[in-house]
XYZ file of C-alpha atoms in Angstrom:
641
model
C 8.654 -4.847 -8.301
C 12.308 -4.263 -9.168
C 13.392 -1.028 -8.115
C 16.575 -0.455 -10.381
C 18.829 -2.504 -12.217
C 22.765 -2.849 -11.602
C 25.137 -3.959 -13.545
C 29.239 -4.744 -13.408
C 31.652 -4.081 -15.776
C 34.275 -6.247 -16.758
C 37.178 -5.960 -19.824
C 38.138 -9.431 -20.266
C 41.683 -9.765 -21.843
C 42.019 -13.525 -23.483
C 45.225 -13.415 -25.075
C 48.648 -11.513 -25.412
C 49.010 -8.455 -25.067
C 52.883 -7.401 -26.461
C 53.019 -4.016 -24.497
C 50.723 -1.042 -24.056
C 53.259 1.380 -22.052
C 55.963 1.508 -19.896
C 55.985 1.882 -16.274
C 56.246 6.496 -16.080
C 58.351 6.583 -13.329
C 57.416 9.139 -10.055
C 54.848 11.087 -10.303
C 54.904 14.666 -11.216
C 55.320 17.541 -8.695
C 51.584 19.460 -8.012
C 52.674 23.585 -8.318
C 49.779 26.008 -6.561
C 49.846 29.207 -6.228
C 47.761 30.192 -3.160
C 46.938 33.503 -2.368
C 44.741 33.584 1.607
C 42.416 36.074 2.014
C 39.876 37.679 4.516
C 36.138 38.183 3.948
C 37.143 41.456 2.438
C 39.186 40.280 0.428
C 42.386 41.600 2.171
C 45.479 39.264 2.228
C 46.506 37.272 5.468
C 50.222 37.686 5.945
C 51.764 34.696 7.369
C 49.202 32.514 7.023
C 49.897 28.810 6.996
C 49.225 26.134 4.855
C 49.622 22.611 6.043
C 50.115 19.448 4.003
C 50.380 15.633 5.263
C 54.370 16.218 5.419
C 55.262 20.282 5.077
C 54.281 23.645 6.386
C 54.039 26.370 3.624
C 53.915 29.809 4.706
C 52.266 33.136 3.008
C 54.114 35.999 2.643
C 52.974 39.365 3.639
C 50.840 39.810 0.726
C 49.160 36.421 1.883
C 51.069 34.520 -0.982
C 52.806 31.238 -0.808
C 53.707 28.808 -3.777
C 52.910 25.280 -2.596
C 54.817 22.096 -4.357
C 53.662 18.711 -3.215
C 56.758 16.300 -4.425
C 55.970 12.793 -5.038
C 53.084 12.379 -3.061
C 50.118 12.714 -5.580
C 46.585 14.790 -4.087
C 46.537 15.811 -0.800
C 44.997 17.865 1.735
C 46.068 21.408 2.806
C 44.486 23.009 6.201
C 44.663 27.150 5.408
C 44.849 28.652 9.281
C 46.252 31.794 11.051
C 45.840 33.287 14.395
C 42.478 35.410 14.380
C 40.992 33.380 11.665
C 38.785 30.405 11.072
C 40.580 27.376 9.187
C 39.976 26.144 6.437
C 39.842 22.461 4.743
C 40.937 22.437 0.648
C 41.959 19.700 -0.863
C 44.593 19.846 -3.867
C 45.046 17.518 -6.696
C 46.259 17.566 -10.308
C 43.638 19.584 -11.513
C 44.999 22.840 -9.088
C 48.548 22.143 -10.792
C 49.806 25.273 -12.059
C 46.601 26.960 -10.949
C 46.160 29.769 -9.158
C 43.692 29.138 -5.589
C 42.462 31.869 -3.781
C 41.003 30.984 -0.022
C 39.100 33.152 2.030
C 39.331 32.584 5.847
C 36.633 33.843 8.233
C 37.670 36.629 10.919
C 37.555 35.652 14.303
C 39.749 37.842 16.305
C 37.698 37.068 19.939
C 37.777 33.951 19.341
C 34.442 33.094 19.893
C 33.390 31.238 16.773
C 32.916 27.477 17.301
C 33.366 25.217 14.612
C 31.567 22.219 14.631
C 31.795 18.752 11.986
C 29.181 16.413 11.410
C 29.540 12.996 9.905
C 27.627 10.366 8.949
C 27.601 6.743 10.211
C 30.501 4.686 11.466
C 31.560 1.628 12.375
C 35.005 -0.777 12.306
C 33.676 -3.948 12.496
C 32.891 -6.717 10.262
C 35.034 -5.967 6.928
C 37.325 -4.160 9.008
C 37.633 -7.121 10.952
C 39.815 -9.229 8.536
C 42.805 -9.138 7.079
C 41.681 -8.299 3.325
C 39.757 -5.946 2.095
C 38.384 -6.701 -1.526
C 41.941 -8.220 -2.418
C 43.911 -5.285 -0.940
C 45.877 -5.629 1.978
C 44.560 -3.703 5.335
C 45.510 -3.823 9.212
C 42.525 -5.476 11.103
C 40.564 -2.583 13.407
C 41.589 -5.365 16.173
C 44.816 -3.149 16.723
C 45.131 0.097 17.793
C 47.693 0.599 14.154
C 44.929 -0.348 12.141
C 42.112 1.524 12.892
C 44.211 4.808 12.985
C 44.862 3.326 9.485
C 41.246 3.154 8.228
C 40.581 6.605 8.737
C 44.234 8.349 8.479
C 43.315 9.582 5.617
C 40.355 11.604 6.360
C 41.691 12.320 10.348
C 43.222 15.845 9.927
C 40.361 17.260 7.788
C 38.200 15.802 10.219
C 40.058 16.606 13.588
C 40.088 20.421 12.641
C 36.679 21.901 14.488
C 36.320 22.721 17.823
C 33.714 19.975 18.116
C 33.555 16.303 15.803
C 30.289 14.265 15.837
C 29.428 11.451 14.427
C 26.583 8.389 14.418
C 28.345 5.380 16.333
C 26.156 2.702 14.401
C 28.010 -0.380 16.146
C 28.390 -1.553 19.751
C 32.318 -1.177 21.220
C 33.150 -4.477 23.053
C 33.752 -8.140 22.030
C 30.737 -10.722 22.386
C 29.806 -13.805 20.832
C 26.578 -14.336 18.379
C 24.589 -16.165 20.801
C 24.590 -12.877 23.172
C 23.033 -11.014 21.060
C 19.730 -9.344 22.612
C 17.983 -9.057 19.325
C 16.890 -12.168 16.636
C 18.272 -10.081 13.674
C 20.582 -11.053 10.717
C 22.408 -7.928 10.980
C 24.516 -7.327 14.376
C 27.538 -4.914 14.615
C 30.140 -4.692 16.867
C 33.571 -3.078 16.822
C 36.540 -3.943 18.770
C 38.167 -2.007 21.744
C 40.731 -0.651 19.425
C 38.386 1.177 17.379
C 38.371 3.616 19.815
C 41.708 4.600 18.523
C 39.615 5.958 15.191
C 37.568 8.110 16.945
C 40.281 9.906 18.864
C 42.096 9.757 15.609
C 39.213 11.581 13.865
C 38.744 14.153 16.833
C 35.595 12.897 17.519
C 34.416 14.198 20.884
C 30.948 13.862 20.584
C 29.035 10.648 19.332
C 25.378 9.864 18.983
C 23.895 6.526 19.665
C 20.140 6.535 19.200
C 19.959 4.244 16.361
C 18.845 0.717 15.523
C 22.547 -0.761 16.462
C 23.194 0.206 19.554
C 20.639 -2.502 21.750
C 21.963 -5.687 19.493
C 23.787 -6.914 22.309
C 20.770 -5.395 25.308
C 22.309 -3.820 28.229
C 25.598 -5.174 27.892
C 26.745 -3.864 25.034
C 25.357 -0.721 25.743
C 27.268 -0.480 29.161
C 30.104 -1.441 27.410
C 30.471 0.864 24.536
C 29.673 3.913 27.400
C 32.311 2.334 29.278
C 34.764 2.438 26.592
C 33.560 5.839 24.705
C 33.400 7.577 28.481
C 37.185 6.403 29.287
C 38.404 7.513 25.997
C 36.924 11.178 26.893
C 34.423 11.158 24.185
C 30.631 11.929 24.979
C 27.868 10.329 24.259
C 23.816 11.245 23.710
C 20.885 8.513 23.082
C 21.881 5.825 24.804
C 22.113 4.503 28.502
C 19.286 4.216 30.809
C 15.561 4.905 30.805
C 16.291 8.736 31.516
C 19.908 8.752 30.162
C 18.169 7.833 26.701
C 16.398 10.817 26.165
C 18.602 13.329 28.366
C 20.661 15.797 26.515
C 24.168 16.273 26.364
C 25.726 20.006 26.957
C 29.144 20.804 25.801
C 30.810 24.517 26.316
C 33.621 26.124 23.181
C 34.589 29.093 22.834
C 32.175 30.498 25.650
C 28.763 28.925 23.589
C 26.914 25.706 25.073
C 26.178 23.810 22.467
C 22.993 21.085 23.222
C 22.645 17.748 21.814
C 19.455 15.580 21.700
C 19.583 12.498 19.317
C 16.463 10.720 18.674
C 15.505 7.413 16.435
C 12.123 6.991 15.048
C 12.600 3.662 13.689
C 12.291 0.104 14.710
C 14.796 -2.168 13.545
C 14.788 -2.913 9.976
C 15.689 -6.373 10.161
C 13.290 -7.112 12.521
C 10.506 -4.327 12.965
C 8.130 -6.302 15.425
C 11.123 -6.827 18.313
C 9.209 -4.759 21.216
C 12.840 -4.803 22.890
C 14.070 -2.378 20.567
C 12.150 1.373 21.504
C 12.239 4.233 19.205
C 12.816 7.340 21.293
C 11.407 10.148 19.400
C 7.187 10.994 19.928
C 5.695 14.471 18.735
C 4.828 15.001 22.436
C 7.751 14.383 24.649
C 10.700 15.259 22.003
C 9.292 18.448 21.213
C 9.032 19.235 24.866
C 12.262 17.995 25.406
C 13.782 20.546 22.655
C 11.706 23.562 23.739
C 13.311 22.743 27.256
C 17.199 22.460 25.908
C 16.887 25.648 23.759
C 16.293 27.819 27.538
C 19.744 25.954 28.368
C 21.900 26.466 25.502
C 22.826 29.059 22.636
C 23.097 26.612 20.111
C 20.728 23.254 19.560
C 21.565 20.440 17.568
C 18.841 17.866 17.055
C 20.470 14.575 15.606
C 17.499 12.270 14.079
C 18.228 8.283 12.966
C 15.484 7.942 10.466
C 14.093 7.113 6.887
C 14.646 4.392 4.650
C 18.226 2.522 4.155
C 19.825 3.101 0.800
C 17.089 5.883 -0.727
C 18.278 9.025 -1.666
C 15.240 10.971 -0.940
C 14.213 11.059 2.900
C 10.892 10.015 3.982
C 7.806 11.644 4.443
C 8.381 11.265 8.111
C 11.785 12.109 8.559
C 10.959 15.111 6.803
C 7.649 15.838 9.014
C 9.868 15.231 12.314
C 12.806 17.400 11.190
C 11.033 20.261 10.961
C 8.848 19.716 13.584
C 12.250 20.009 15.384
C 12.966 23.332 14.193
C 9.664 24.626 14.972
C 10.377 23.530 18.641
C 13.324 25.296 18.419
C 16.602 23.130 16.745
C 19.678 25.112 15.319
C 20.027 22.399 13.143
C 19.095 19.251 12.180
C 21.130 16.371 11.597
C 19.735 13.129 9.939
C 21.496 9.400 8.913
C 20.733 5.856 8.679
C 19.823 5.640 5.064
C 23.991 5.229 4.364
C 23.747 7.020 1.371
C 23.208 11.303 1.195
C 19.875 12.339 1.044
C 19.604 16.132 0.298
C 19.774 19.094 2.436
C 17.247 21.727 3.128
C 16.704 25.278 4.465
C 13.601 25.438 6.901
C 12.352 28.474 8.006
C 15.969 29.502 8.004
C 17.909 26.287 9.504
C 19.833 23.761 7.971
C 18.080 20.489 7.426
C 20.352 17.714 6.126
C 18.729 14.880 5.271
C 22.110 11.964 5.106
C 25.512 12.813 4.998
C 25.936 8.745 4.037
C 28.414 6.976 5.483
C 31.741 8.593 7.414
C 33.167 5.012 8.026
C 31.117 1.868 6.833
C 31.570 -1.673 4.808
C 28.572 -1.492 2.831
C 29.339 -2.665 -0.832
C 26.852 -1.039 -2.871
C 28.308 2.244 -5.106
C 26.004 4.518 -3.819
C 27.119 3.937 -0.351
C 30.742 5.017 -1.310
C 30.314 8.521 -1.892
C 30.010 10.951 1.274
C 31.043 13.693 2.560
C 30.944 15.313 6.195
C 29.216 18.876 6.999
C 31.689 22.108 8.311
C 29.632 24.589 10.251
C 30.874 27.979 12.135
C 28.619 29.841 14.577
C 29.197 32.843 16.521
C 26.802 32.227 19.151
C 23.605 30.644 18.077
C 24.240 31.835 14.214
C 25.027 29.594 11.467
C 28.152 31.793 10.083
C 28.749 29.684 7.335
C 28.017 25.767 6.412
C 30.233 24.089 3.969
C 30.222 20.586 2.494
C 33.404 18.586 2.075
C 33.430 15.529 -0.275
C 34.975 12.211 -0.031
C 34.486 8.621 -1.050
C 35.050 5.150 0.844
C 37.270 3.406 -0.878
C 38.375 -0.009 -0.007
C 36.396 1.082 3.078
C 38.224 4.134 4.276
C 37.221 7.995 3.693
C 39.170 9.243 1.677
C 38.887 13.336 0.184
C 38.217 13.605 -3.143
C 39.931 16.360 -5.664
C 39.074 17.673 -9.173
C 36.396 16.041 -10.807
C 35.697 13.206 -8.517
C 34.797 16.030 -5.979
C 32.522 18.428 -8.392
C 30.680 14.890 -9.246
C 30.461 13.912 -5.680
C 28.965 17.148 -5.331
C 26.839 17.430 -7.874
C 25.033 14.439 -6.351
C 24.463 15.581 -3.737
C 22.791 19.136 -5.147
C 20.527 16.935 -7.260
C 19.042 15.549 -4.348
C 18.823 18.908 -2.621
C 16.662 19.390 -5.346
C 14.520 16.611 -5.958
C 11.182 17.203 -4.761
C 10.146 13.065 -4.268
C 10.125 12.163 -1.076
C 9.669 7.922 0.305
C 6.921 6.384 2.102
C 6.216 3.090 3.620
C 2.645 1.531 2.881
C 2.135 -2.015 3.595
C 5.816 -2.573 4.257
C 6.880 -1.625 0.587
C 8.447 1.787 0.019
C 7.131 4.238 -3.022
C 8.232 7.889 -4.023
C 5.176 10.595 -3.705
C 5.595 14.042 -4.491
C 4.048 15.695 -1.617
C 2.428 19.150 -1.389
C 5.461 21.537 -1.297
C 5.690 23.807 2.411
C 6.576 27.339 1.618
C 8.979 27.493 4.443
C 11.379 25.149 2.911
C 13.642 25.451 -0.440
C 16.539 23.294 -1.161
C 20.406 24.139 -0.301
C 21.699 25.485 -3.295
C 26.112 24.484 -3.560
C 28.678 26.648 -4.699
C 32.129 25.284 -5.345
C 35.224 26.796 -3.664
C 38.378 25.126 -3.572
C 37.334 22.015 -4.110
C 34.580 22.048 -1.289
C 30.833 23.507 -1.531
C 29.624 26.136 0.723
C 25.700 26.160 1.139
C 23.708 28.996 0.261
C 19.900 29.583 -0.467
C 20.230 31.276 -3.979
C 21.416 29.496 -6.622
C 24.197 30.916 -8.836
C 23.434 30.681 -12.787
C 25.292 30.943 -15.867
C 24.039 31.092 -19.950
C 26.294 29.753 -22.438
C 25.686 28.537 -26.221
C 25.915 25.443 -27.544
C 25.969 24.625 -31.421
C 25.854 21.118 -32.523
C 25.915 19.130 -35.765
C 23.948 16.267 -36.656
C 25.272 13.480 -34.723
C 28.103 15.333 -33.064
C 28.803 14.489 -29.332
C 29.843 17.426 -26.960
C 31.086 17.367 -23.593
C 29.262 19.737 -20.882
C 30.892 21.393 -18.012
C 31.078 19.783 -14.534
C 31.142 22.740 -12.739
C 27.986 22.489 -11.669
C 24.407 21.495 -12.648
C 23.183 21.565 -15.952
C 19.366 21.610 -17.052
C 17.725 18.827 -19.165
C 16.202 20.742 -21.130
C 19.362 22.948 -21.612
C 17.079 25.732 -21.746
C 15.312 24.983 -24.352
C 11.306 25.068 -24.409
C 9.315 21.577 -23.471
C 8.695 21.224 -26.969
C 12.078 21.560 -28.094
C 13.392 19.727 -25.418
C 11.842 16.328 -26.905
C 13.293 16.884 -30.007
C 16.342 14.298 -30.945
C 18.988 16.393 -28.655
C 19.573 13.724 -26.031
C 21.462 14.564 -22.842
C 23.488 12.337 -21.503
C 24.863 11.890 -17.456
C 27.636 9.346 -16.358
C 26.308 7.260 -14.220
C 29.221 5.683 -12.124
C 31.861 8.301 -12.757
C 34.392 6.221 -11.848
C 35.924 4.687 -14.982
C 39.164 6.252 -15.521
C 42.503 6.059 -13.914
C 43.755 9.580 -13.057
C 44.998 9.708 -8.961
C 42.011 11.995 -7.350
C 42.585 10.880 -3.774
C 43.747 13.280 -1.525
C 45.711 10.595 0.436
C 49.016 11.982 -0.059
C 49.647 8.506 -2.301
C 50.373 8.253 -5.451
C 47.742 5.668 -7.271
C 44.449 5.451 -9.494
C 41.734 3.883 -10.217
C 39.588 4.165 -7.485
C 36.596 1.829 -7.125
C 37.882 -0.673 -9.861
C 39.401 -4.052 -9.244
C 42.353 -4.911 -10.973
C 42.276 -8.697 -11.433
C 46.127 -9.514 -11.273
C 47.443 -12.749 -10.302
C 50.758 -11.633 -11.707
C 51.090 -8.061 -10.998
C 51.115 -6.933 -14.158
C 48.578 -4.490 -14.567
C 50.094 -0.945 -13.700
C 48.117 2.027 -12.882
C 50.111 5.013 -14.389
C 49.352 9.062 -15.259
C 50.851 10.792 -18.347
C 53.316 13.204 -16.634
C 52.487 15.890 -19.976
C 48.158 16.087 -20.039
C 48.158 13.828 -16.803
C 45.312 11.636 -18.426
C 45.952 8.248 -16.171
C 45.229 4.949 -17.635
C 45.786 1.012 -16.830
C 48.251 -0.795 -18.776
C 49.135 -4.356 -19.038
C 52.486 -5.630 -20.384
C 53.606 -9.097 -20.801
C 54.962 -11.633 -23.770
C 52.708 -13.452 -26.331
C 53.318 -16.619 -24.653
C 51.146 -15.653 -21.549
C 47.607 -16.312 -22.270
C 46.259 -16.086 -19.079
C 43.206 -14.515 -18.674
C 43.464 -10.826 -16.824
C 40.240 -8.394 -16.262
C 39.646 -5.173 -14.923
C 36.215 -4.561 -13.254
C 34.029 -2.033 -10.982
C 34.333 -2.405 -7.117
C 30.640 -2.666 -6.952
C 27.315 -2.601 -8.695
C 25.885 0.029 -10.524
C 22.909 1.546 -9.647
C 21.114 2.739 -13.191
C 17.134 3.513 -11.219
C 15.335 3.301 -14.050
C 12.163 3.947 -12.639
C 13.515 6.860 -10.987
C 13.054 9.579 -14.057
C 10.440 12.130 -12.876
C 10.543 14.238 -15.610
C 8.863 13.745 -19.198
C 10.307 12.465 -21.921
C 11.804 9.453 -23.427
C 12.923 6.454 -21.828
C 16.592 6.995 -20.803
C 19.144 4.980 -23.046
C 22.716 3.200 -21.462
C 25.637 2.789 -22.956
C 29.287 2.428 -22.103
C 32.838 4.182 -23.382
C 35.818 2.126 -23.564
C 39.403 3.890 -24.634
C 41.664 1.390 -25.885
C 45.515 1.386 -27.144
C 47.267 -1.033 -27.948
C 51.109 -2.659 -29.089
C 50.874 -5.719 -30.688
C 47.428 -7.720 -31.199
C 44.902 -8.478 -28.660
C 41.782 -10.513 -27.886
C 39.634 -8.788 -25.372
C 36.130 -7.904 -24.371
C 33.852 -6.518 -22.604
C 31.103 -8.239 -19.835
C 28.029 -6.324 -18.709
C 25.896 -8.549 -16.086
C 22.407 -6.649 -15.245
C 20.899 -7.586 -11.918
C 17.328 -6.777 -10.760
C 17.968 -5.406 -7.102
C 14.884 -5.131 -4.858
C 15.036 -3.133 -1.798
C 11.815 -1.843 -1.361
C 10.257 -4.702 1.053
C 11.778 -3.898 4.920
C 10.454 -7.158 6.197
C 12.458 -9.065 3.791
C 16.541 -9.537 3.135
C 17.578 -7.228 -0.218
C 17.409 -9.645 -3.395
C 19.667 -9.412 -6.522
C 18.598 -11.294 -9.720
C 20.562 -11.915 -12.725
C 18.946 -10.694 -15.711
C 21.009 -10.909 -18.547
C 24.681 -11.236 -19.303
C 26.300 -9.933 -22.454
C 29.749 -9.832 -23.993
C 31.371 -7.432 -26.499
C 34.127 -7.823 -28.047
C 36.717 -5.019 -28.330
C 38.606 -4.115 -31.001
C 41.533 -1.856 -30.427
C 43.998 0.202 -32.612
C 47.579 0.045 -32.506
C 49.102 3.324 -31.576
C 46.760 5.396 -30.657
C 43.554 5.876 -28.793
C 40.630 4.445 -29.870
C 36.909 5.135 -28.072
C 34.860 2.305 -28.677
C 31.202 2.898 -27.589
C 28.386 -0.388 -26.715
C 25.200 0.795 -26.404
C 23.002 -1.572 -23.311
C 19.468 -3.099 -23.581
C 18.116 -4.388 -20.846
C 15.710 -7.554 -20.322
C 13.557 -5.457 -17.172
């Protein structure tokens, strides 16, 4: 049974192209006016605001006018003495806008902040010298994994406490080592230690189905390594150093860390040397016992099924069953892709928070995010959600649109009832009786981030449409299928339509403190002459490729990655969903392109056997394009399922 079916883009240029545009120059200065506040809503004076290269400072009505020059999106960390930072990334959408930021009290300093993140590794990709065609520094050096995840470091770094899921072993060993008979085996370099420090991370989990690929070895040598660097570790080490908690004081709270896998090795599930450590006996004991020790208990959980984005019946089932025996919170990961969040009789439940630092090269495993939490004591103050995507491999913040999509995401799955299970080695979706002590997180947006509440925030607005007219919805948040309107009416011949990859255009929404679009596609370009530029006046961005009639080389642009379309993944009634794709074109002179859609079959659902991908069908279209001015050319998709 295929699963879902993928496809990749391609715009295939044949002939000359005369020119399109001209290279814009430097890109435009980002203007924000930032006003800090307090919970009730009275200004901070002198409060800072901190960019990759300069330190803004409020005035004393809490004001400050921020101008990032020539550096594109970035990140700004809002702090001042008595308060509880804050992480907000800007990009081109804040230009000229004014941003209001609230920062939490905390004149005793006794709030603890705490970041979770998903899974991470710098091996493998990371390893070599190239990275999908773009240049990179090997994680071999210390320069190069600080590299990977500058980016994301001082978002990251800013808590009182960083954890993360250390899916890899930390050492250098050959294949033939290796404890386990498995196809997939991960190991990162010494040097990648320099990440982790880089990141802040002080705290690092390691009950997962990675960490015994090279036995006892490995294991002694990643505890070596992480120990020597300062950095803790919990679910991992002996026969009692396995299952022992770690306990970690800020800010006068202990904070208690169990970390527990209930899986055996996907590759290969019937290797008796790899143990799960979680059982409904002994864990739950184990948590009762920490939560006499500790104000605040974190119960980290490796679990579920790899590249779903709904957790499994027993993930779910042992999650809770950890806040019953008395977990603050419960952290889950291995499927490297997010999975939803929950409350639970009160607690925070997150199912995935994907992947922090990972090669995987499938489009769902790009977008992330990591979780910001602040407790006064053993009280969840606040919980916030901060997006960002891999791309080329490293984390990188998102801003503007790319970040209310990435979100969105995510609050669909918070939503989404389905949840996996694993019968006969083949996993399904079920919709299982719902538990009245558990609703979904509900997001709302704020400066770019999402702060998690349990009561969704809802808006009405009017629509009218013509026959056949097209209208754009907001991406401010989530928007009902039915926009409102009764079942009946609902199957009428309004169709509602959803972008799918998201990632299409050009604009620069990486707060990286560079100045470049076009995240996730490839541009094929032998010659350098594709340029990725943004209109300095609407600050649409767009590709562009200029170059004399005589060249008729062949040039294409492409996605990164597949595209996941799930097409057996529509729970709700109603027609079959329909696929197309939007193409802007402009053009100087004449061209000859077109556009190639492949469509794989991609099976995942069968643990005991290697993912498959089977092409299906390949199509071209060819484009025709106007000369001097936009032109949207739309190609509907069938697909031969």
């Amino acid at each position: 049974m295929k699963k879902f079916t993928v496809t990749i883009l391609s715009i295939f240029v044949l002939s000359a192209l005369l020119v399109i545009f001209s290279y814009l120059g430097r890109p435009p200065i980002i203007q924000v006016d930032l006003s800090v506040i307090d919970e009730n809503g009275n200004a901070i004076a002198g409060a800072r605001a901190e960019s990759s290269a300069v330190v803004f400072n409020a005035d004393h009505n809490g004001k400050a006018k921020i101008m990032l020059r020539n550096t594109g999106p970035d990140m700004l960390l809002i702090s001042s003495k008595g308060y509880v930072s804050e992480v907000v990334p800007i990009g081109l959408d804040n230009d000229h806008e004014p941003l209001e930021v609230r920062l939490l009290s905390n004149p005793d300093n006794n709030h603890t902040v705490i970041n979770f993140g998903g899974d991470i590794m710098l091996g493998r990709r990371y390893l070599s010298s190239e990275i999908n065609d773009m240049p990179s520094l090997p994680t071999t050096t210390t320069e190069g994994s600080i590299a990977v995840v500058k980016s994301l470091s001082r978002a990251f770094a800013s808590a009182d406490l960083s954890c993360a899921n250390l899916e890899t072993i930390i050492g250098s060993f050959n294949q033939n080592e290796a404890a386990l008979d498995k196809k997939y085996l991960i190991q990162s370099p010494p040097a990648a230690i320099a990440a982790l420090k880089s990141l802040g991370i002080n705290l690092v989990t390691m009950a997962n189905n990675h960490t015994q690929d090279w036995g006892d070895k490995g294991i002694d040598s990643t505890l070596k390594a992480l120990h020597n660097a300062g950095i803790a570790t919990v679910g991992a080490g002996d026969i009692k150093g396995y299952r022992s908690p770690v306990i970690l004081q800020r800010n006068g709270s202990a904070i208690g860390t169990l970390a527990y896998t209930s899986i055996n090795d996907a590759d290969n599930p019937q290797d008796l040397k790899f143990v799960p450590n979680w059982d409904p006996i002994n864990s739950i004991i184990e948590i009762k016992e920490l939560k006499t020790k500790v104000d605040i208990v974190i119960v980290q959980l490796h679990g579920g099924d790899q590249y779903e984005t709904t957790p499994s019946i027993s993930l779910t089932d042992e999650a809770r069953a950890a806040v019953d025996a008395g977990a603050d919170i419960v952290i889950s990961h291995h499927p490297h892709v997010t999975q939803g969040m929950e409350w639970y009789k009160g607690h925070l439940i997150v199912y995935g928070l994907g992947n922090l630092v990972f090669d995987q090269n499938l489009s769902d495993t790009f977008s992330s995010g990591f979780l910001r939490t602040v407790w006064e004591g053993s009280q969840l103050l606040e919980a916030r959600y901060i997006p960002f995507e891999l791309v080329d491999y490293k984390p990188i913040l998102v801003t503007g649109s790319a970040a209310r999509a990435n979100m969105n995401q995510l609050w669909e799955k918070n939503l989404n009832p389905m949840k996996t299970v694993l019968r006969n080695g083949i996993v399904s979706e079920i919709l299982p009786t719902a538990n009245i002590n558990a609703k979904p997180v509900q997001l709302h947006y704020e400066w770019g981030t999402a702060k998690l509440i349990d009561s969704a925030l809802s808006s009405i607005s009017s629509i009218t449409l013509n026959p056949g007219e097209i209208v754009s919805l907001e991406n401010s948040g989530l928007i009902s299928s039915r926009l409102g309107l009764s079942e009946k009416a609902a199957l009428s011949e309004t169709l509602i339509g959803k972008e799918l990859f998201g990632w299409g255009q050009f604009e620069d929404v990486l707060a990286d403190a560079n100045y470049m679009g076009g995240a996730h596609m490839a541009l094929k370009q032998p010659e350098k002459q594709w340029l990725t530029e943004i209109n300095t006046v609407d600050r649409n961005g767009y590709v562009s490729l200029a170059r004399t009639s005589e060249n008729k080389s062949v040039m294409f642009i492409r996605t990164i990655s597949r595209i996941p379309l799930h097409l057996q993944r529509h729970s709700e009634a109603g027609p079959m969903p329909t696929y197309s794709i939007r193409v802007k074109l402009k053009t100087s002179g004449s061209i000859n392109a077109s556009l190639r859609v492949d469509s794989y079959g991609f099976n995942n659902s069968t643990l005991l056997e290697n993912p498959e991908s089977e092409l299906l069908d390949q199509t071209r279209f060819a484009l025709t394009a106007s000369e001097g001015f936009w032109k949207t050319i739309e190609i509907p998709l069938t697909f031969n399922i």
